[in-house]
XYZ file of C-alpha atoms in Angstrom:
545
model
C 112.524 82.708 122.759
C 109.074 80.770 121.543
C 107.472 84.166 121.559
C 109.701 85.773 120.037
C 110.130 83.949 117.223
C 106.497 84.412 116.646
C 106.628 88.357 116.827
C 109.855 88.072 114.762
C 109.094 85.347 112.632
C 112.015 83.955 110.699
C 110.344 82.365 107.166
C 110.280 86.919 106.408
C 113.763 87.739 106.934
C 117.216 86.332 105.285
C 118.860 84.319 107.607
C 121.640 86.588 108.132
C 118.825 89.572 108.832
C 116.340 87.419 111.409
C 120.580 86.695 112.457
C 120.868 90.845 113.222
C 116.608 91.507 114.324
C 117.100 89.435 116.341
C 120.944 89.874 118.395
C 119.269 93.486 118.034
C 116.464 93.270 120.314
C 119.016 91.542 123.121
C 121.493 94.472 122.909
C 118.281 96.468 123.483
C 117.453 93.944 126.753
C 121.066 94.504 127.825
C 121.078 98.435 126.661
C 118.554 98.509 129.232
C 118.959 96.939 131.937
C 122.532 99.171 132.674
C 120.836 102.158 131.784
C 117.957 101.303 133.451
C 120.468 100.313 136.976
C 122.609 103.532 136.299
C 119.234 105.989 135.720
C 118.294 104.549 139.441
C 121.227 104.865 141.022
C 122.561 107.605 140.324
C 121.586 110.362 142.541
C 123.210 114.022 143.762
C 124.785 112.114 146.042
C 127.657 110.666 143.531
C 127.934 114.247 142.742
C 130.402 115.985 144.815
C 131.209 119.295 144.872
C 133.906 121.051 146.778
C 131.956 123.138 149.720
C 134.420 125.070 152.406
C 130.853 124.167 155.559
C 129.945 120.328 156.288
C 126.171 122.151 156.970
C 126.065 123.832 152.977
C 127.389 120.213 151.249
C 123.462 119.003 151.030
C 122.359 122.018 149.650
C 125.413 122.625 148.054
C 125.115 120.010 145.575
C 122.228 119.370 145.243
C 121.717 122.494 143.181
C 124.384 121.781 141.450
C 122.738 117.909 140.945
C 119.745 119.467 139.267
C 122.120 122.027 137.465
C 124.219 120.052 135.777
C 121.165 117.980 135.205
C 119.586 120.335 133.160
C 122.195 121.573 131.412
C 123.021 117.663 129.440
C 119.853 116.350 129.522
C 117.748 119.059 128.438
C 115.011 117.712 127.532
C 114.872 115.476 130.923
C 114.069 112.248 128.889
C 116.326 109.519 131.021
C 118.597 107.378 129.070
C 116.763 104.416 129.192
C 113.726 105.938 128.090
C 115.837 106.986 125.131
C 116.712 103.008 124.674
C 113.544 101.640 124.711
C 112.367 104.114 121.970
C 115.510 103.199 119.715
C 115.357 99.568 119.949
C 111.503 98.653 120.668
C 110.836 100.649 118.392
C 113.117 99.302 115.366
C 112.541 95.405 116.647
C 108.602 96.768 116.751
C 108.433 97.497 112.595
C 109.951 93.686 111.881
C 107.081 92.033 113.894
C 104.701 94.945 112.249
C 106.374 93.321 108.838
C 106.336 89.525 109.722
C 103.311 89.459 110.868
C 101.528 91.560 107.538
C 104.266 89.155 105.266
C 103.360 85.790 107.413
C 100.847 84.862 105.295
C 101.602 85.678 101.362
C 105.783 83.506 102.575
C 103.123 80.562 104.100
C 101.766 80.437 100.747
C 104.012 80.780 98.792
C 106.776 77.951 100.345
C 102.873 75.561 100.770
C 103.040 76.316 96.521
C 106.461 75.137 96.552
C 106.347 72.109 98.518
C 103.624 71.643 96.235
C 105.364 71.820 93.446
C 103.516 74.696 92.034
C 105.006 77.532 89.842
C 103.373 81.502 91.262
C 101.781 82.832 88.312
C 101.287 86.372 87.360
C 99.170 88.481 84.998
C 99.962 92.310 84.546
C 97.153 93.123 86.068
C 97.893 90.960 89.332
C 102.081 92.999 88.666
C 101.469 94.745 92.090
C 100.189 92.204 94.071
C 102.273 89.980 93.085
C 106.042 91.660 94.192
C 103.097 92.494 97.534
C 106.928 89.961 99.653
C 109.506 92.292 97.761
C 107.573 95.949 98.342
C 107.329 95.225 101.881
C 110.673 94.056 103.211
C 112.021 96.586 101.525
C 109.656 99.258 103.097
C 110.437 98.033 106.930
C 114.230 98.138 105.299
C 113.112 102.039 104.470
C 112.044 102.670 108.154
C 114.473 101.104 109.755
C 116.733 103.136 107.718
C 115.444 106.759 108.497
C 114.573 105.545 112.346
C 118.618 104.484 112.485
C 119.183 107.918 111.307
C 116.792 109.550 113.163
C 117.641 107.897 117.318
C 121.672 108.565 115.681
C 120.631 112.223 115.522
C 118.266 112.558 118.548
C 121.626 111.290 120.545
C 124.113 113.649 119.966
C 123.076 116.899 118.590
C 118.842 117.301 121.304
C 118.473 115.239 123.782
C 122.475 114.352 125.454
C 126.567 115.914 124.327
C 128.601 113.705 122.746
C 130.304 112.876 126.224
C 129.031 114.355 130.282
C 131.919 115.217 131.428
C 132.950 114.282 135.033
C 134.360 117.798 136.334
C 131.706 120.473 136.214
C 131.389 124.601 137.664
C 128.785 124.613 138.931
C 126.912 128.928 140.055
C 123.957 128.442 142.284
C 123.062 132.068 141.898
C 119.238 132.302 141.771
C 116.887 131.238 143.525
C 115.574 131.831 148.159
C 117.448 128.244 149.372
C 121.216 129.607 147.701
C 123.731 128.896 149.566
C 124.328 132.208 152.385
C 127.649 132.910 154.601
C 127.815 133.219 158.151
C 126.669 137.383 157.130
C 123.741 136.027 155.651
C 124.984 137.215 152.164
C 124.759 135.461 149.103
C 127.761 133.664 147.779
C 128.994 133.891 144.295
C 131.614 132.158 144.175
C 131.593 128.243 142.023
C 132.130 125.413 143.142
C 133.859 122.386 141.500
C 131.940 119.493 141.097
C 132.548 116.232 139.726
C 129.859 113.342 138.681
C 131.465 109.561 139.518
C 129.423 107.907 136.514
C 129.560 110.490 134.085
C 132.805 108.309 132.328
C 131.061 105.335 132.928
C 127.311 107.030 131.153
C 129.460 107.927 128.179
C 130.870 105.088 127.554
C 127.791 103.057 127.202
C 126.419 105.937 125.309
C 129.183 105.920 122.586
C 128.086 101.822 123.025
C 124.777 102.913 122.210
C 125.781 104.679 118.814
C 128.536 102.091 117.373
C 125.335 99.530 117.526
C 123.371 101.878 116.124
C 125.490 102.252 113.328
C 126.763 99.071 112.399
C 123.440 98.272 112.477
C 121.886 100.891 110.026
C 125.609 100.217 108.383
C 124.227 96.134 107.230
C 120.439 97.722 106.733
C 122.198 100.140 104.481
C 123.741 97.272 102.599
C 121.127 95.118 102.509
C 118.830 97.230 101.007
C 121.714 98.937 97.929
C 121.627 94.830 97.076
C 118.383 94.516 96.793
C 117.731 97.272 94.597
C 119.816 97.084 92.347
C 119.507 93.527 91.805
C 116.202 94.676 90.805
C 117.004 97.170 88.724
C 118.681 94.220 86.382
C 116.190 91.286 86.896
C 112.800 92.320 87.122
C 111.500 89.480 88.226
C 113.623 89.362 91.365
C 110.558 91.191 92.304
C 108.309 88.730 91.873
C 107.002 87.312 95.623
C 108.647 83.393 94.843
C 111.471 84.765 92.786
C 112.388 87.097 95.623
C 111.136 84.135 98.634
C 113.648 81.481 96.797
C 116.083 84.379 95.796
C 116.500 85.646 99.172
C 114.553 85.036 101.577
C 115.658 81.247 101.174
C 112.681 78.930 103.109
C 114.507 75.516 104.375
C 112.225 73.218 102.233
C 113.993 70.647 103.329
C 113.580 70.554 107.030
C 109.820 70.754 106.152
C 109.345 66.604 106.373
C 111.806 65.853 109.076
C 110.127 69.130 111.552
C 106.834 66.964 110.577
C 107.939 62.961 111.206
C 109.892 64.745 114.074
C 106.797 65.996 115.367
C 104.891 62.524 114.854
C 107.091 60.619 116.481
C 107.394 62.324 119.078
C 104.105 62.305 120.386
C 103.474 58.574 119.843
C 106.233 58.634 122.093
C 103.678 60.736 124.736
C 101.169 58.905 124.115
C 102.959 55.873 124.146
C 104.069 56.388 127.906
C 100.724 58.511 129.177
C 98.704 55.962 128.312
C 100.724 52.390 128.906
C 98.587 52.162 132.094
C 95.667 54.512 133.383
C 95.367 55.188 136.331
C 91.937 54.099 136.018
C 93.882 51.104 135.856
C 95.177 50.163 139.302
C 94.611 47.685 141.328
C 91.624 48.062 143.960
C 93.520 45.667 146.492
C 96.726 46.483 148.150
C 97.740 46.825 151.015
C 101.021 48.698 153.836
C 104.223 48.284 152.067
C 106.069 46.244 153.306
C 102.979 43.993 154.352
C 101.896 41.040 152.119
C 101.480 40.769 148.715
C 102.146 44.137 147.118
C 99.706 45.642 144.582
C 100.138 44.051 140.654
C 98.958 47.077 138.811
C 97.854 45.851 134.811
C 98.232 47.805 131.525
C 96.121 49.290 129.249
C 97.774 46.152 126.435
C 97.327 43.308 129.528
C 93.929 44.570 130.535
C 91.877 46.045 127.422
C 88.623 43.860 125.743
C 87.151 44.142 123.309
C 83.854 46.327 123.784
C 80.483 45.842 122.358
C 79.765 48.590 119.845
C 76.484 48.920 117.353
C 75.781 51.147 114.831
C 72.973 54.691 116.074
C 71.311 54.121 118.707
C 70.506 50.123 120.512
C 66.711 49.493 121.762
C 66.114 48.243 124.886
C 63.657 45.764 126.519
C 63.773 46.722 130.681
C 61.011 44.080 132.029
C 62.396 41.592 134.233
C 63.663 40.752 136.758
C 67.211 42.760 137.726
C 70.187 40.112 135.819
C 67.251 40.447 133.215
C 67.963 43.712 133.118
C 71.601 43.337 133.811
C 72.291 41.958 130.413
C 69.733 44.343 127.727
C 72.480 46.184 127.055
C 74.724 42.720 125.665
C 71.414 41.471 123.588
C 70.582 44.922 122.395
C 74.749 44.290 120.664
C 72.792 41.246 119.381
C 70.249 42.775 116.686
C 72.975 44.707 115.958
C 76.486 44.578 112.833
C 79.627 44.880 115.983
C 81.504 47.199 113.374
C 85.178 44.647 113.444
C 87.362 47.297 113.928
C 88.310 51.094 114.355
C 88.681 51.329 110.058
C 85.458 50.518 110.332
C 84.501 53.122 112.808
C 85.671 56.325 110.880
C 87.054 55.579 107.259
C 86.796 57.916 104.908
C 83.442 57.947 103.890
C 82.422 58.711 107.657
C 85.164 61.400 109.483
C 81.823 62.509 111.892
C 81.710 60.332 114.131
C 79.219 60.298 117.187
C 80.292 57.506 120.214
C 77.606 57.459 123.274
C 77.944 55.691 125.948
C 76.662 55.552 129.013
C 78.513 56.476 132.404
C 81.612 54.164 133.074
C 81.038 52.372 129.692
C 84.234 53.159 128.701
C 84.479 55.698 126.353
C 87.280 57.883 127.721
C 89.248 54.496 128.060
C 88.707 53.581 124.500
C 90.069 56.452 123.282
C 93.229 55.836 124.992
C 92.987 51.790 123.162
C 92.754 54.026 119.318
C 95.737 56.757 120.142
C 97.956 53.776 121.187
C 97.041 52.015 118.753
C 97.447 54.974 116.061
C 100.626 55.748 117.928
C 102.123 51.893 118.222
C 101.396 51.693 113.767
C 98.518 48.841 114.426
C 96.263 51.410 113.076
C 95.698 54.381 110.338
C 98.798 53.435 107.829
C 99.405 55.311 104.521
C 98.976 51.909 102.624
C 97.768 51.349 99.899
C 94.818 49.698 100.909
C 93.739 51.147 103.797
C 90.600 53.294 104.584
C 91.781 56.081 106.122
C 94.946 57.179 107.036
C 95.861 60.266 109.670
C 99.329 61.470 109.975
C 98.350 63.568 113.493
C 96.078 63.077 115.972
C 94.845 65.280 118.776
C 92.550 63.963 122.041
C 90.424 67.094 123.811
C 88.776 66.195 127.015
C 86.166 68.992 127.602
C 86.460 68.634 131.023
C 90.553 69.990 131.116
C 88.483 73.396 129.055
C 86.033 74.034 131.758
C 87.691 76.840 133.102
C 89.653 77.968 130.275
C 89.612 81.555 128.322
C 89.297 82.124 124.662
C 91.690 80.284 122.666
C 92.449 79.530 118.526
C 92.420 76.619 116.745
C 95.962 76.558 117.171
C 96.236 77.236 121.493
C 93.855 74.145 120.709
C 95.904 71.210 120.131
C 99.396 72.598 121.733
C 97.456 72.735 124.773
C 95.346 68.663 123.901
C 96.305 65.761 126.075
C 99.932 64.145 125.076
C 101.292 66.946 122.690
C 104.788 67.301 122.979
C 105.658 70.855 123.478
C 103.709 73.977 124.262
C 104.260 75.749 121.055
C 103.504 74.010 117.889
C 105.938 74.875 114.685
C 105.193 76.818 111.989
C 105.505 73.443 109.493
C 103.645 71.374 111.517
C 101.150 74.333 111.812
C 100.658 74.485 107.893
C 100.962 71.115 107.333
C 97.533 71.138 109.167
C 96.187 73.056 107.861
C 97.154 72.346 104.222
C 96.141 68.272 104.435
C 92.934 68.147 107.146
C 91.996 64.971 106.085
C 95.238 63.652 106.878
C 94.551 64.122 110.964
C 92.155 62.757 113.874
C 90.857 64.758 116.475
C 89.377 63.600 119.370
C 86.505 64.820 121.328
C 86.065 63.204 124.569
C 83.335 63.540 126.921
C 80.996 66.461 126.331
C 79.350 65.729 128.709
C 81.490 67.581 131.514
C 81.808 70.309 129.003
C 79.989 72.634 131.237
C 79.662 75.635 128.788
C 78.188 72.053 125.759
C 74.518 74.127 125.714
C 76.144 76.664 124.176
C 77.508 73.974 121.173
C 73.385 74.614 119.979
C 73.660 78.363 119.784
C 76.588 78.945 118.156
C 75.354 76.643 115.340
C 72.172 77.965 115.054
C 73.099 81.525 115.230
C 77.262 81.950 114.977
C 78.984 84.582 117.314
C 82.445 84.221 115.729
C 83.681 84.438 112.822
C 85.143 80.620 110.651
C 89.036 81.892 111.017
C 92.108 79.653 111.955
C 93.113 82.155 113.031
C 90.315 84.051 115.343
C 90.499 83.035 119.447
C 86.821 82.076 120.827
C 85.771 79.772 123.546
C 85.963 75.933 122.524
C 82.243 75.225 122.094
C 82.712 77.673 119.124
C 85.985 75.912 118.090
C 84.327 72.178 118.370
C 81.176 73.569 116.507
C 83.253 74.749 113.888
C 85.454 71.647 113.506
C 82.372 68.949 113.569
C 80.608 70.827 111.068
C 83.823 71.416 108.752
C 83.937 74.856 109.047
C 87.332 75.212 110.390
C 89.819 72.289 109.314
C 87.569 71.151 106.626
C 88.388 67.399 105.840
C 89.746 65.901 109.048
C 87.983 63.773 111.297
C 86.513 63.857 114.145
C 85.381 61.386 116.891
C 83.153 62.728 119.820
C 82.207 61.141 122.940
C 79.527 61.922 124.652
C 76.754 59.821 127.294
C 73.455 60.060 126.224
C 72.392 62.697 128.629
C 73.827 65.490 126.760
C 72.540 64.439 123.503
C 70.511 67.775 123.141
C 73.463 69.708 123.289
C 74.375 68.871 119.915
C 70.885 67.540 118.009
C 71.758 70.014 115.595
C 75.022 69.116 114.569
C 75.007 66.060 111.533
C 77.002 63.359 111.735
C 78.567 60.586 109.180
C 78.192 57.858 111.799
C 76.557 57.348 115.145
C 77.513 54.552 117.890
C 77.037 53.193 120.891
C 78.977 51.106 123.441
C 76.961 48.557 125.145
C 79.334 46.596 127.324
C 80.749 43.112 127.064
C 79.035 40.272 126.011
C 79.520 37.066 128.429
C 82.283 36.556 126.373
C 83.973 39.520 126.822
C 83.443 39.671 130.543
C 84.581 36.145 131.358
C 88.095 37.098 129.178
C 87.976 40.712 131.264
C 87.375 38.572 134.838
C 90.536 36.377 133.512
C 92.685 38.961 132.956
C 92.477 41.154 136.092
C 93.044 38.077 138.089
C 96.281 39.332 137.033
C 96.530 35.857 135.059
C 94.753 33.346 137.679
C 92.682 31.743 135.248
C 91.355 29.380 138.319
C 90.546 32.309 139.899
C 88.622 33.731 136.898
C 87.024 30.331 136.389
C 85.608 30.681 140.314
C 84.293 33.733 140.160
C 82.640 33.673 136.744
C 81.203 30.172 138.295
C 79.345 32.285 141.100
C 78.214 34.167 138.530
C 76.162 31.734 137.123
C 75.062 29.582 139.653
C 73.656 33.001 140.976
C 71.631 33.507 138.316
């Protein structure tokens, strides 16, 4: 049904008309199944003829069945073929109209939500009636096709009724039945088609359905023309949308809020206990103390994050080299919170970190804090506010084919559905400044070298509906060619920086790891609340150093 809603968008039809189109297609599917079964099951063995001698039965039956088919299906078009043309050609007309009208309806709906009135000058009068003209054209085409198929069914292709009884005169051909003396038989055979009555009933049902829907379409067309004749302004896009299509703006906010709440719920559930935080110490079930797996909130410790790239001095012995990363952060100002990293001034942010330093866990923590309303809230003193966040892990798309931006967001981590509602999608397009996109692990993307090529020599257009590889979508999002104004946070190892050297970031940060105090905090948490154990581990470390 979701695919059908995409093909036949409800927003482009009157509610009753849309329901009628959907029912029409469903009835067509039912009829197709019925007639396909009847045609495949119908054979000359359902066609019985009175023959004196048993050795002639198959020959006479086959010949008479062919004559029956030639007489009552002169153009050799199977009934299921007629059903396909009848129902699905008209359905295709509706789908084409919906595709053409959707951009106009989206634009008008968003203008209505923002309180804007459509203003059309006389020079743009034709463009201002595009929606009305397109709607009436699809109605007119459906009327013509409906009449055409009714005429074809009753006057050209098939009889009004398929007779059960049939007098067969097989008087030609070398395979004609002969008597015992070898003389051709000229007598007629009375034959009976067991499926004729059922076939006639279903064909009448097709005719009745065509007539009912044709009458409904005709009534809607007459209504539209009468109203347009009385009110010339009715034909203008905004008036026609409001008066006839009647989009439901009232529940747009509810749909968006439902999407946000569902996303937050999934993030809370799926980031609560990441696999990498499971305890490495385990025992055989039933033996020893069971392992205790900590949650992200229990174990997470703030990392040392510094602006730009840190400078390192790797002179000295092994322990001094290990302490280089923590000391490098002492010369920099560590951001106090996430809103110091992402804000209205710094919307394109790059975070660099060594393997295993905690980049992915940091992304999960950002999402989790947003889901629990700890950051990026809509408050008077907020530095930035997000209604929607999306986490895209590059490694998940190494084998992916071309996809659109909408498909990319739908396939992101923690997505609440495999289909994004039109209202949510339109909100994202119109409010990109309320969207946070997190791209994690550009170094794990096997096509990351193509990002630089796309930036230098673009291969794809800057269109949200165009399908392209992930490297193309990322380049256009990171540079603001798509969803201009959206916040984009990217994480990578230092080894992959050359792939994005042509991209411009508002701010670059580097994760250095833990300071000594943070190491002690982490070890204490990891010891599952055993402060004594944690202090002993730290004391052992101090003694060694």
